[in-house]
Tab-separated table of C-alpha atoms and ligand atoms in Angstrom:
chain	number	residue	atom	x	y	z
V	809	UNK	CA	-276.778	109.242	14.325
V	810	UNK	CA	-273.079	109.112	14.259
V	811	UNK	CA	-272.412	107.795	17.666
V	812	UNK	CA	-270.289	105.005	16.215
V	813	UNK	CA	-267.600	107.436	15.187
V	814	UNK	CA	-264.498	106.958	17.261
V	815	UNK	CA	-263.859	109.818	19.637
V	816	UNK	CA	-260.587	111.613	19.946
V	817	UNK	CA	-257.700	109.510	21.198
V	818	UNK	CA	-257.384	111.123	24.618
V	819	UNK	CA	-260.901	110.150	25.533
V	820	UNK	CA	-260.381	106.657	24.218
V	821	UNK	CA	-257.118	106.221	25.960
V	822	UNK	CA	-258.567	107.261	29.279
V	823	UNK	CA	-261.187	104.680	28.838
V	824	UNK	CA	-258.886	101.866	27.879
V	825	UNK	CA	-258.545	100.500	31.346
V	826	UNK	CA	-256.801	97.193	31.310
V	827	UNK	CA	-256.528	94.783	34.069
V	828	UNK	CA	-255.148	94.132	37.411
V	829	UNK	CA	-251.903	92.611	36.455
V	830	UNK	CA	-253.069	90.763	33.385
V	831	UNK	CA	-250.806	91.122	30.427
V	832	UNK	CA	-251.959	92.122	27.019
V	833	UNK	CA	-255.276	92.463	25.343
V	834	UNK	CA	-258.010	94.530	26.810
V	835	UNK	CA	-259.244	93.159	30.040
V	836	UNK	CA	-261.992	95.171	31.609
V	837	UNK	CA	-263.247	95.332	35.150
V	838	UNK	CA	-266.746	94.231	35.908
V	839	UNK	CA	-267.270	97.627	37.456
V	840	UNK	CA	-265.682	99.394	34.512
V	841	UNK	CA	-268.501	101.819	33.864
V	842	UNK	CA	-268.684	103.044	37.418
V	843	UNK	CA	-264.996	103.814	37.298
V	844	UNK	CA	-265.614	105.997	34.286
V	845	UNK	CA	-267.622	109.068	35.176
V	846	UNK	CA	-269.493	110.351	32.162
V	847	UNK	CA	-268.593	107.342	30.086
V	848	UNK	CA	-270.509	108.731	27.181
V	849	UNK	CA	-267.999	107.959	24.514
V	850	UNK	CA	-268.641	105.184	22.098
V	851	UNK	CA	-266.334	102.492	20.871
V	852	UNK	CA	-263.986	103.025	23.734
V	853	UNK	CA	-261.930	99.965	23.887
V	854	UNK	CA	-261.115	98.119	20.842
V	855	UNK	CA	-259.886	100.226	18.021
V	856	UNK	CA	-256.615	100.610	19.829
V	857	UNK	CA	-253.512	99.755	17.921
V	858	UNK	CA	-251.013	97.205	19.111
V	859	UNK	CA	-248.878	100.136	20.159
V	860	UNK	CA	-251.620	101.600	22.276
V	861	UNK	CA	-252.154	98.273	23.988
V	862	UNK	CA	-248.511	98.175	24.893
V	863	UNK	CA	-248.530	101.694	26.300
V	864	UNK	CA	-252.027	101.883	27.726
V	865	UNK	CA	-252.036	103.006	31.343
V	866	UNK	CA	-253.070	100.089	33.499
V	867	UNK	CA	-255.221	100.625	36.538
V	868	UNK	CA	-253.049	99.139	39.206
V	869	UNK	CA	-249.852	97.930	37.612
V	870	UNK	CA	-248.105	100.040	35.027
V	871	UNK	CA	-245.996	97.142	33.834
V	872	UNK	CA	-248.807	94.727	33.480
V	873	UNK	CA	-249.358	95.081	29.782
V	874	UNK	CA	-245.898	93.826	28.990
V	875	UNK	CA	-244.857	91.972	32.150
V	876	UNK	CA	-243.700	88.501	31.392
V	877	UNK	CA	-243.990	88.912	27.647
V	878	UNK	CA	-241.039	91.079	26.626
V	879	UNK	CA	-240.711	89.546	23.190
V	880	UNK	CA	-244.359	88.779	22.656
V	881	UNK	CA	-245.953	89.555	19.336
V	882	UNK	CA	-248.499	92.051	20.553
V	883	UNK	CA	-250.638	91.663	17.489
V	884	UNK	CA	-251.570	88.243	18.788
V	885	UNK	CA	-253.070	89.523	22.001
V	886	UNK	CA	-256.808	89.353	22.197
V	887	UNK	CA	-258.539	92.556	21.162
V	888	UNK	CA	-262.053	93.241	22.343
V	889	UNK	CA	-264.850	94.595	20.218
V	890	UNK	CA	-265.522	98.317	20.547
V	891	UNK	CA	-267.982	99.010	23.357
V	892	UNK	CA	-271.003	101.322	23.396
V	893	UNK	CA	-272.378	102.235	26.807
V	894	UNK	CA	-275.799	103.499	27.747
V	895	UNK	CA	-275.812	106.880	29.457
V	896	UNK	CA	-278.571	108.001	31.817
V	897	UNK	CA	-280.699	105.030	30.848
V	898	UNK	CA	-280.370	105.341	27.085
V	899	UNK	CA	-278.107	104.030	24.373
V	900	UNK	CA	-278.970	105.419	20.954
V	901	UNK	CA	-276.710	103.997	18.307
V	902	UNK	CA	-276.683	102.540	14.847
V	903	UNK	CA	-275.604	99.311	13.270
V	904	UNK	CA	-274.826	99.306	9.603
V	905	UNK	CA	-274.922	95.824	8.106
V	906	UNK	CA	-272.550	95.845	5.183
V	907	UNK	CA	-270.076	93.786	3.219
V	908	UNK	CA	-266.565	93.826	4.656
V	909	UNK	CA	-264.369	92.756	1.757
V	910	UNK	CA	-261.231	93.474	3.777
V	911	UNK	CA	-262.172	90.413	5.808
V	912	UNK	CA	-262.497	88.204	2.765
V	913	UNK	CA	-264.976	87.531	0.012
V	914	UNK	CA	-268.553	87.400	1.176
V	915	UNK	CA	-267.743	88.581	4.685
V	916	UNK	CA	-270.203	90.897	6.428
V	917	UNK	CA	-269.930	93.101	9.468
V	918	UNK	CA	-271.751	95.626	11.563
V	919	UNK	CA	-269.368	98.446	10.714
V	920	UNK	CA	-266.672	96.449	12.513
V	921	UNK	CA	-264.725	99.475	13.552
V	922	UNK	CA	-261.546	97.466	13.934
V	923	UNK	CA	-261.998	96.685	10.265
V	924	UNK	CA	-263.049	93.367	11.617
V	925	UNK	CA	-265.340	91.196	13.579
V	926	UNK	CA	-267.516	90.989	15.554
V	927	UNK	CA	-269.960	93.918	15.852
V	928	UNK	CA	-269.584	96.419	18.681
V	929	UNK	CA	-270.438	95.328	22.212
V	930	UNK	CA	-273.495	97.015	23.665
V	931	UNK	CA	-273.452	97.577	27.435
V	932	UNK	CA	-276.714	98.338	29.183
V	933	UNK	CA	-278.181	98.290	32.640
V	934	UNK	CA	-281.527	96.887	33.740
V	935	UNK	CA	-284.249	99.437	32.977
V	936	UNK	CA	-282.314	100.987	30.084
V	937	UNK	CA	-283.621	101.701	26.618
V	938	UNK	CA	-281.612	100.648	23.583
V	939	UNK	CA	-282.394	102.431	20.331
V	940	UNK	CA	-280.727	101.047	17.241
V	941	UNK	CA	-280.980	102.408	13.761
V	942	UNK	CA	-280.348	99.324	11.661
V	943	UNK	CA	-279.041	100.256	8.233
V	944	UNK	CA	-279.203	97.605	5.563
V	945	UNK	CA	-276.286	98.265	3.266
V	946	UNK	CA	-275.736	94.614	2.430
V	947	UNK	CA	-276.029	95.401	-1.262
V	948	UNK	CA	-278.731	92.818	-1.805
V	949	UNK	CA	-281.108	90.978	0.437
V	950	UNK	CA	-283.336	91.606	3.410
V	951	UNK	CA	-282.138	91.703	7.008
V	952	UNK	CA	-283.485	92.539	10.468
V	953	UNK	CA	-282.306	92.493	14.085
V	954	UNK	CA	-282.912	90.172	17.024
V	955	UNK	CA	-281.715	90.723	20.593
V	956	UNK	CA	-281.109	87.147	21.716
V	957	UNK	CA	-282.007	86.463	25.343
V	958	UNK	CA	-283.325	89.910	26.242
V	959	UNK	CA	-286.678	90.002	28.026
V	960	UNK	CA	-288.250	92.758	25.933
V	961	UNK	CA	-291.420	93.246	23.910
V	962	UNK	CA	-291.700	91.408	20.572
V	963	UNK	CA	-294.186	93.966	19.239
V	964	UNK	CA	-293.811	96.823	16.768
V	965	UNK	CA	-290.263	98.107	16.559
V	966	UNK	CA	-289.174	95.861	19.454
V	967	UNK	CA	-287.690	92.361	19.233
V	968	UNK	CA	-289.850	91.606	16.230
V	969	UNK	CA	-288.246	89.116	13.854
V	970	UNK	CA	-291.195	89.331	11.483
V	971	UNK	CA	-289.918	92.717	10.294
V	972	UNK	CA	-288.110	92.861	6.962
V	973	UNK	CA	-285.652	95.665	6.380
V	974	UNK	CA	-284.977	95.905	2.664
V	975	UNK	CA	-281.651	96.587	1.065
V	976	UNK	CA	-280.826	100.300	1.195
V	977	UNK	CA	-283.362	100.967	3.942
V	978	UNK	CA	-282.973	101.668	7.607
V	979	UNK	CA	-285.220	101.024	10.573
V	980	UNK	CA	-285.321	102.352	14.125
V	981	UNK	CA	-285.601	99.601	16.699
V	982	UNK	CA	-286.293	100.296	20.337
V	983	UNK	CA	-285.868	97.833	23.188
V	984	UNK	CA	-286.706	98.742	26.778
V	985	UNK	CA	-285.417	96.443	29.491
V	986	UNK	CA	-287.593	96.020	32.586
V	987	UNK	CA	-285.954	97.461	35.727
V	988	UNK	CA	-285.539	93.909	37.087
V	989	UNK	CA	-284.019	92.533	33.864
V	990	UNK	CA	-281.522	89.740	34.442
V	991	UNK	CA	-277.949	91.058	34.141
V	992	UNK	CA	-275.715	88.925	31.937
V	993	UNK	CA	-274.334	88.272	28.469
V	994	UNK	CA	-276.757	88.407	25.544
V	995	UNK	CA	-276.253	89.110	21.848
V	996	UNK	CA	-277.694	90.506	18.650
V	997	UNK	CA	-277.853	89.048	15.175
V	998	UNK	CA	-280.007	89.076	12.026
V	999	UNK	CA	-283.058	86.821	12.032
V	1000	UNK	CA	-284.460	86.956	8.520
V	1001	UNK	CA	-285.897	83.501	7.864
V	1002	UNK	CA	-284.159	81.855	4.919
V	1003	UNK	CA	-281.035	83.977	5.191
V	1004	UNK	CA	-280.138	83.760	8.873
V	1005	UNK	CA	-277.349	81.249	8.425
V	1006	UNK	CA	-275.738	83.196	5.622
V	1007	UNK	CA	-275.808	86.529	7.410
V	1008	UNK	CA	-274.730	85.296	10.845
V	1009	UNK	CA	-272.270	82.858	9.286
V	1010	UNK	CA	-270.701	85.656	7.258
V	1011	UNK	CA	-270.074	87.667	10.418
V	1012	UNK	CA	-273.147	89.609	11.551
V	1013	UNK	CA	-273.235	89.271	15.338
V	1014	UNK	CA	-272.288	91.215	18.433
V	1015	UNK	CA	-272.493	90.970	22.209
V	1016	UNK	CA	-274.898	92.699	24.582
V	1017	UNK	CA	-273.864	92.936	28.222
V	1018	UNK	CA	-276.450	93.848	30.826
V	1019	UNK	CA	-274.472	94.968	33.848
V	1020	UNK	CA	-275.104	94.083	37.460
V	1021	UNK	CA	-275.759	90.779	39.213
V	1022	UNK	CA	-272.514	88.801	39.300
V	1023	UNK	CA	-270.592	91.982	38.437
V	1024	UNK	CA	-271.523	93.375	41.848
V	1025	UNK	CA	-270.688	90.316	43.960
V	1026	UNK	CA	-267.689	91.098	46.183
V	1027	UNK	CA	-266.052	87.786	45.220
V	1028	UNK	CA	-266.392	88.550	41.502
V	1029	UNK	CA	-266.371	92.279	40.974
V	1030	UNK	CA	-262.630	92.927	41.015
V	1031	UNK	CA	-261.763	90.009	38.763
V	1032	UNK	CA	-260.661	91.156	35.298
V	1033	UNK	CA	-262.943	90.068	32.488
V	1034	UNK	CA	-262.482	88.960	28.943
V	1035	UNK	CA	-265.374	88.927	26.524
V	1036	UNK	CA	-264.897	86.442	23.695
V	1037	UNK	CA	-267.161	86.223	20.694
V	1038	UNK	CA	-266.613	82.941	18.849
V	1039	UNK	CA	-267.462	82.890	15.151
V	1040	UNK	CA	-266.788	80.760	12.112
V	1041	UNK	CA	-265.886	78.511	10.561
V	1042	UNK	CA	-264.299	80.864	8.074
V	1043	UNK	CA	-262.316	79.092	5.419
V	1044	UNK	CA	-258.938	80.570	4.627
V	1045	UNK	CA	-255.590	79.303	3.495
V	1046	UNK	CA	-255.192	77.526	6.824
V	1047	UNK	CA	-258.504	75.673	6.475
V	1048	UNK	CA	-261.405	76.225	8.861
V	1049	UNK	CA	-260.833	78.989	11.384
V	1050	UNK	CA	-262.960	79.953	14.347
V	1051	UNK	CA	-261.896	83.489	15.188
V	1052	UNK	CA	-262.218	84.830	18.712
V	1053	UNK	CA	-263.120	88.529	18.545
V	1054	UNK	CA	-262.057	88.390	14.920
V	1055	UNK	CA	-258.611	86.918	15.607
V	1056	UNK	CA	-257.624	83.343	14.811
V	1057	UNK	CA	-255.994	81.606	17.778
V	1058	UNK	CA	-255.315	84.741	19.838
V	1059	UNK	CA	-253.035	84.787	22.835
V	1060	UNK	CA	-254.745	85.102	26.221
V	1061	UNK	CA	-252.250	86.359	28.762
V	1062	UNK	CA	-252.597	85.439	32.414
V	1063	UNK	CA	-250.264	85.370	35.394
V	1064	UNK	CA	-249.611	82.194	37.340
V	1065	UNK	CA	-252.249	82.163	40.071
V	1066	UNK	CA	-254.281	84.993	38.590
V	1067	UNK	CA	-258.055	84.593	38.336
V	1068	UNK	CA	-259.804	85.859	35.220
V	1069	UNK	CA	-263.458	85.867	34.279
V	1070	UNK	CA	-264.117	84.809	30.710
V	1071	UNK	CA	-267.441	85.403	29.028
V	1072	UNK	CA	-267.903	83.369	25.873
V	1073	UNK	CA	-270.567	83.765	23.210
V	1074	UNK	CA	-271.043	81.135	20.533
V	1075	UNK	CA	-272.029	83.401	17.644
V	1076	UNK	CA	-271.354	80.746	15.024
V	1077	UNK	CA	-274.285	79.953	12.756
V	1078	UNK	CA	-273.992	76.192	13.100
V	1079	UNK	CA	-270.915	75.118	15.101
V	1080	UNK	CA	-270.746	73.576	18.561
V	1081	UNK	CA	-267.739	74.138	20.797
V	1082	UNK	CA	-266.739	71.207	22.993
V	1083	UNK	CA	-264.519	73.247	25.263
V	1084	UNK	CA	-261.468	72.290	27.284
V	1085	UNK	CA	-258.555	74.397	28.517
V	1086	UNK	CA	-255.444	72.232	28.770
V	1087	UNK	CA	-254.475	71.616	32.394
V	1088	UNK	CA	-257.201	73.868	33.801
V	1089	UNK	CA	-260.737	73.728	35.162
V	1090	UNK	CA	-263.637	75.971	34.282
V	1091	UNK	CA	-265.522	77.436	37.241
V	1092	UNK	CA	-268.837	78.282	35.643
V	1093	UNK	CA	-270.723	81.313	36.942
V	1094	UNK	CA	-273.548	81.775	34.442
V	1095	UNK	CA	-275.241	80.128	31.483
V	1096	UNK	CA	-276.947	82.195	28.771
V	1097	UNK	CA	-276.711	85.277	30.963
V	1098	UNK	CA	-278.352	83.584	33.943
V	1099	UNK	CA	-276.189	83.377	37.058
V	1100	UNK	CA	-275.928	79.946	38.616
V	1101	UNK	CA	-276.856	79.499	42.286
V	1102	UNK	CA	-273.659	77.452	42.755
V	1103	UNK	CA	-270.400	77.466	40.798
V	1104	UNK	CA	-270.050	74.424	38.545
V	1105	UNK	CA	-266.496	73.169	38.227
V	1106	UNK	CA	-265.738	71.105	35.148
V	1107	UNK	CA	-262.902	70.372	32.800
V	1108	UNK	CA	-265.114	70.269	29.691
V	1109	UNK	CA	-268.490	71.573	28.530
V	1110	UNK	CA	-270.455	71.954	25.322
V	1111	UNK	CA	-271.361	75.427	24.047
V	1112	UNK	CA	-273.957	75.110	21.284
V	1113	UNK	CA	-274.854	77.763	18.715
V	1114	UNK	CA	-276.341	80.824	20.412
V	1115	UNK	CA	-275.281	79.762	23.916
V	1116	UNK	CA	-273.137	81.762	26.330
V	1117	UNK	CA	-270.918	80.711	29.211
V	1118	UNK	CA	-269.397	82.829	31.941
V	1119	UNK	CA	-266.645	81.241	34.028
V	1120	UNK	CA	-263.469	81.768	36.008
V	1121	UNK	CA	-260.087	80.371	35.146
V	1122	UNK	CA	-257.079	80.466	37.408
V	1123	UNK	CA	-253.681	80.656	35.726
V	1124	UNK	CA	-251.494	77.585	36.153
V	1125	UNK	CA	-247.677	77.454	36.183
V	1126	UNK	CA	-245.902	79.477	33.490
V	1127	UNK	CA	-246.501	77.949	30.081
V	1128	UNK	CA	-248.877	77.757	27.158
V	1129	UNK	CA	-252.264	76.088	27.334
V	1130	UNK	CA	-254.662	75.617	24.433
V	1131	UNK	CA	-258.337	76.485	24.653
V	1132	UNK	CA	-259.673	73.730	22.423
V	1133	UNK	CA	-262.891	72.559	20.988
V	1134	UNK	CA	-262.492	68.777	21.081
V	1135	UNK	CA	-263.739	66.636	18.223
V	1136	UNK	CA	-267.495	66.464	18.513
V	1137	UNK	CA	-270.585	65.100	16.756
V	1138	UNK	CA	-271.177	62.345	14.266
V	1139	UNK	CA	-272.044	62.134	10.584
V	1140	UNK	CA	-273.361	65.447	9.270
V	1141	UNK	CA	-272.466	67.166	12.539
V	1142	UNK	CA	-268.931	65.797	12.937
V	1143	UNK	CA	-266.472	68.565	13.791
V	1144	UNK	CA	-262.711	68.006	14.096
V	1145	UNK	CA	-260.726	69.177	17.085
V	1146	UNK	CA	-259.644	72.772	16.755
V	1147	UNK	CA	-257.626	75.246	18.821
V	1148	UNK	CA	-259.595	78.419	19.504
V	1149	UNK	CA	-257.048	80.380	21.544
V	1150	UNK	CA	-253.840	79.916	23.501
V	1151	UNK	CA	-253.547	80.963	27.110
V	1152	UNK	CA	-250.040	82.079	28.059
V	1153	UNK	CA	-249.317	82.013	31.750
V	1154	UNK	CA	-246.315	84.141	32.604
V	1155	UNK	CA	-244.936	87.079	34.532
V	1156	UNK	CA	-244.872	87.442	38.281
V	1157	UNK	CA	-247.080	84.908	40.010
V	1158	UNK	CA	-249.921	86.270	42.103
V	1159	UNK	CA	-251.430	84.532	45.132
V	1160	UNK	CA	-254.561	82.724	43.914
V	1161	UNK	CA	-257.843	84.180	45.151
V	1162	UNK	CA	-260.185	81.812	46.926
V	1163	UNK	CA	-262.747	80.766	44.325
V	1164	UNK	CA	-266.416	81.386	45.065
V	1165	UNK	CA	-268.834	78.486	45.495
V	1166	UNK	CA	-272.181	80.184	46.135
V	1167	UNK	CA	-273.406	82.817	43.700
V	1168	UNK	CA	-276.923	84.194	43.217
V	1169	UNK	CA	-279.997	82.204	44.211
V	1170	UNK	CA	-282.931	82.037	41.831
V	1171	UNK	CA	-284.946	85.193	42.269
V	1172	UNK	CA	-288.444	86.539	42.387
V	1173	UNK	CA	-288.774	87.065	38.650
V	1174	UNK	CA	-287.122	83.801	37.620
V	1175	UNK	CA	-287.975	81.522	40.567
V	1176	UNK	CA	-287.439	77.809	40.981
V	1177	UNK	CA	-290.480	76.349	39.197
V	1178	UNK	CA	-289.990	72.822	40.549
V	1179	UNK	CA	-293.142	73.002	42.639
V	1180	UNK	CA	-295.022	75.508	40.507
V	1181	UNK	CA	-298.573	74.909	39.352
V	1182	UNK	CA	-298.429	74.162	35.644
V	1183	UNK	CA	-301.136	75.816	33.552
V	1184	UNK	CA	-300.420	74.080	30.259
V	1185	UNK	CA	-298.158	71.272	29.063
V	1186	UNK	CA	-296.945	71.077	25.452
V	1187	UNK	CA	-294.774	68.810	23.359
V	1188	UNK	CA	-292.290	70.104	20.830
V	1189	UNK	CA	-290.673	67.538	18.534
V	1190	UNK	CA	-287.659	68.310	16.354
V	1191	UNK	CA	-287.816	66.122	13.261
V	1192	UNK	CA	-285.746	65.450	10.185
V	1193	UNK	CA	-287.681	63.798	7.388
V	1194	UNK	CA	-286.894	62.044	4.134
V	1195	UNK	CA	-289.401	64.193	2.283
V	1196	UNK	CA	-290.465	67.806	2.691
V	1197	UNK	CA	-290.595	69.281	5.224
V	1198	UNK	CA	-287.046	67.979	5.735
V	1199	UNK	CA	-286.555	70.026	8.903
V	1200	UNK	CA	-289.731	70.300	10.919
V	1201	UNK	CA	-291.220	70.858	14.345
V	1202	UNK	CA	-294.303	68.794	15.141
V	1203	UNK	CA	-294.606	67.808	11.495
V	1204	UNK	CA	-294.578	71.310	10.079
V	1205	UNK	CA	-292.089	73.707	8.571
V	1206	UNK	CA	-292.117	77.343	9.687
V	1207	UNK	CA	-294.941	79.540	8.484
V	1208	UNK	CA	-294.859	83.135	9.699
V	1209	UNK	CA	-298.616	83.421	9.160
V	1210	UNK	CA	-299.512	80.421	11.297
V	1211	UNK	CA	-299.736	80.565	15.107
V	1212	UNK	CA	-298.428	77.289	16.497
V	1213	UNK	CA	-298.838	77.924	20.216
V	1214	UNK	CA	-301.224	80.361	21.861
V	1215	UNK	CA	-300.270	81.187	25.431
V	1216	UNK	CA	-301.966	83.254	28.153
V	1217	UNK	CA	-299.932	86.132	29.519
V	1218	UNK	CA	-298.571	85.126	32.913
V	1219	UNK	CA	-299.043	81.388	32.351
V	1220	UNK	CA	-296.580	78.883	33.753
V	1221	UNK	CA	-296.024	76.130	31.217
V	1222	UNK	CA	-294.056	72.926	30.879
V	1223	UNK	CA	-292.721	72.023	27.450
V	1224	UNK	CA	-291.187	68.638	26.671
V	1225	UNK	CA	-288.776	69.156	23.791
V	1226	UNK	CA	-287.760	65.978	22.078
V	1227	UNK	CA	-285.617	65.142	19.122
V	1228	UNK	CA	-286.371	62.145	16.927
V	1229	UNK	CA	-283.482	62.842	14.549
V	1230	UNK	CA	-279.842	61.688	14.508
V	1231	UNK	CA	-278.582	65.292	14.906
V	1232	UNK	CA	-278.429	67.634	17.887
V	1233	UNK	CA	-280.821	70.597	17.859
V	1234	UNK	CA	-280.346	73.581	20.177
V	1235	UNK	CA	-283.813	74.792	21.240
V	1236	UNK	CA	-284.167	78.552	21.689
V	1237	UNK	CA	-287.242	80.645	22.461
V	1238	UNK	CA	-287.449	84.419	22.381
V	1239	UNK	CA	-288.528	86.815	25.150
V	1240	UNK	CA	-288.704	84.443	28.171
V	1241	UNK	CA	-285.950	82.216	29.527
V	1242	UNK	CA	-286.760	78.766	30.840
V	1243	UNK	CA	-285.755	76.516	33.709
V	1244	UNK	CA	-284.379	73.132	32.679
V	1245	UNK	CA	-286.251	70.480	34.662
V	1246	UNK	CA	-284.870	67.242	33.210
V	1247	UNK	CA	-282.307	66.345	30.567
V	1248	UNK	CA	-282.946	62.898	29.083
V	1249	UNK	CA	-285.027	62.140	32.156
V	1250	UNK	CA	-282.348	63.153	34.669
V	1251	UNK	CA	-283.217	66.027	37.024
V	1252	UNK	CA	-281.109	69.151	36.606
V	1253	UNK	CA	-280.080	71.573	39.374
V	1254	UNK	CA	-282.430	74.563	39.116
V	1255	UNK	CA	-281.178	77.257	36.753
V	1256	UNK	CA	-282.388	79.177	33.705
V	1257	UNK	CA	-281.158	79.153	30.106
V	1258	UNK	CA	-282.437	80.521	26.817
V	1259	UNK	CA	-280.926	77.920	24.500
V	1260	UNK	CA	-280.523	74.226	25.261
V	1261	UNK	CA	-279.021	71.602	22.995
V	1262	UNK	CA	-281.293	68.576	22.680
V	1263	UNK	CA	-279.317	65.415	21.861
V	1264	UNK	CA	-280.275	62.882	19.165
V	1265	UNK	CA	-283.168	60.776	20.413
V	1266	UNK	CA	-283.276	62.864	23.594
V	1267	UNK	CA	-285.791	64.907	25.521
V	1268	UNK	CA	-285.349	68.062	27.584
V	1269	UNK	CA	-288.214	69.232	29.783
V	1270	UNK	CA	-288.389	72.959	30.508
V	1271	UNK	CA	-290.677	75.200	32.516
V	1272	UNK	CA	-291.237	78.840	31.722
V	1273	UNK	CA	-293.480	81.743	32.590
V	1274	UNK	CA	-294.717	84.057	29.871
V	1275	UNK	CA	-294.228	87.332	31.684
V	1276	UNK	CA	-294.835	90.999	30.913
V	1277	UNK	CA	-295.150	90.906	27.123
V	1278	UNK	CA	-297.933	89.957	24.750
V	1279	UNK	CA	-297.313	89.412	21.057
V	1280	UNK	CA	-295.999	86.958	18.562
V	1281	UNK	CA	-292.480	85.584	18.553
V	1282	UNK	CA	-290.644	82.372	17.715
V	1283	UNK	CA	-288.932	79.280	19.055
V	1284	UNK	CA	-286.518	77.367	16.865
V	1285	UNK	CA	-283.425	75.294	16.426
V	1286	UNK	CA	-280.408	77.609	16.721
V	1287	UNK	CA	-278.462	75.703	14.094
V	1288	UNK	CA	-279.345	78.413	11.635
V	1289	UNK	CA	-279.133	76.069	8.646
V	1290	UNK	CA	-281.962	74.120	10.286
V	1291	UNK	CA	-283.914	77.246	11.224
V	1292	UNK	CA	-283.713	78.537	7.637
V	1293	UNK	CA	-284.899	75.137	6.439
V	1294	UNK	CA	-288.040	75.385	8.563
V	1295	UNK	CA	-287.216	74.240	12.089
V	1296	UNK	CA	-289.033	77.142	13.727
V	1297	UNK	CA	-292.485	77.737	15.184
V	1298	UNK	CA	-294.516	80.693	16.360
V	1299	UNK	CA	-296.025	81.470	19.728
V	1300	UNK	CA	-298.472	84.222	20.469
V	1301	UNK	CA	-298.958	85.466	24.009
V	1302	UNK	CA	-302.416	86.895	24.559
V	1303	UNK	CA	-304.155	88.582	27.482
S	1608	C2O	CU1	-280.361	83.858	18.475
S	1608	C2O	CU2	-284.226	83.338	17.341
S	1608	C2O	O1	-282.282	83.606	17.840
S	1609	CU	CU1	-281.446	71.794	14.390
């Protein structure tokens, strides 16, 4: 397995297709793969040098990479992680978890082939098989691999977080997506209980894109995309930094009037991002990889640990605009305001595209469960206690050998998730996404998520169907400090 080795430069260069008139960085088209016959090469996009970015042929506008930014410091443009594509239904690759001292003491990476973060992006299609040889070269400690949000089997060498891959060992995972798998943005990260925060917090995370869905909508498909993996905080000379694709406060080039699609992953172990883009609206297309039936326009939204957001932005008048995370949280969770990236609008204006309003209705596999017959109702309570277990669900800390919820395959269930503590807790469950029914008692427009942040003293009611896969998996708080401390439970789906 050496598919992570960069190919020769000609191949890479052909595959570095940047965007319709967007300056700088690597913007990809939604339909990128289809434009690339035989796109078998690995790591196509991101190990380009600043020089290559500046000279990369651009699909429709040869000047685009530099237009409007003649004196720009190209090293500040947003790089994207290297990308590995499936070919003929299969992506066989490896991920080597290892220390990355070039990034700073204690930093880890999945062979970050830019000498950096995050791990390579994995691009699949519904029905594909992903084989990953996970190599534990951490030099101490156990790890494993979770594919967050994918609807795949939790058994055997699938999405099985009960596996322990020892230091110096490797393990061959295999994940097969059903042919009707939801297209969208997912991710992978270690999930070894007790060490999840450390390993994810030190850098182990990468994106998984399942292509299709929104990518194929005529109103979306030609819009250039940026994938942004948010990590941190990493503490350097400048204090706490939250790098975007491994770069602190990168420059995001856009033209006045241009529409771009940004896909954000919060791969931080514990941080929330309370997002605003100065002077601009977000037009949200998808949440946690699930397309919304209708675009949601907002000027601010919260992206908790593990969550993803997919949205359009339309470049305003020439100038600089900060993508900020506003001050958020209280007491132990208080986070100061921070600038994540800076959007530079410049170059020749382009006529703004009409923005879509209607997207993809809920489908056959993930239908609107508002009027569904509920087989079982359960209550999940996130608790913080003054004595052990300090972080608990329904009074208990995680025990891998205990089954907390036994569910019938195919059942439709309603879970009320409440939080009796003064902190927020993002609820995540493996294998099956859920529809949010009410948030603190208020009805929510029908859509699916896989991680939802439950506010202090609040309750979120979800409905979910346990489809296709039997086996044991987990639900937990995605603040990984809390998960490591015990805020996790097990569910077993049985025939
Ligand atoms: Cu992203 Cu159970 O995790
Ligand atoms: Cu929590």
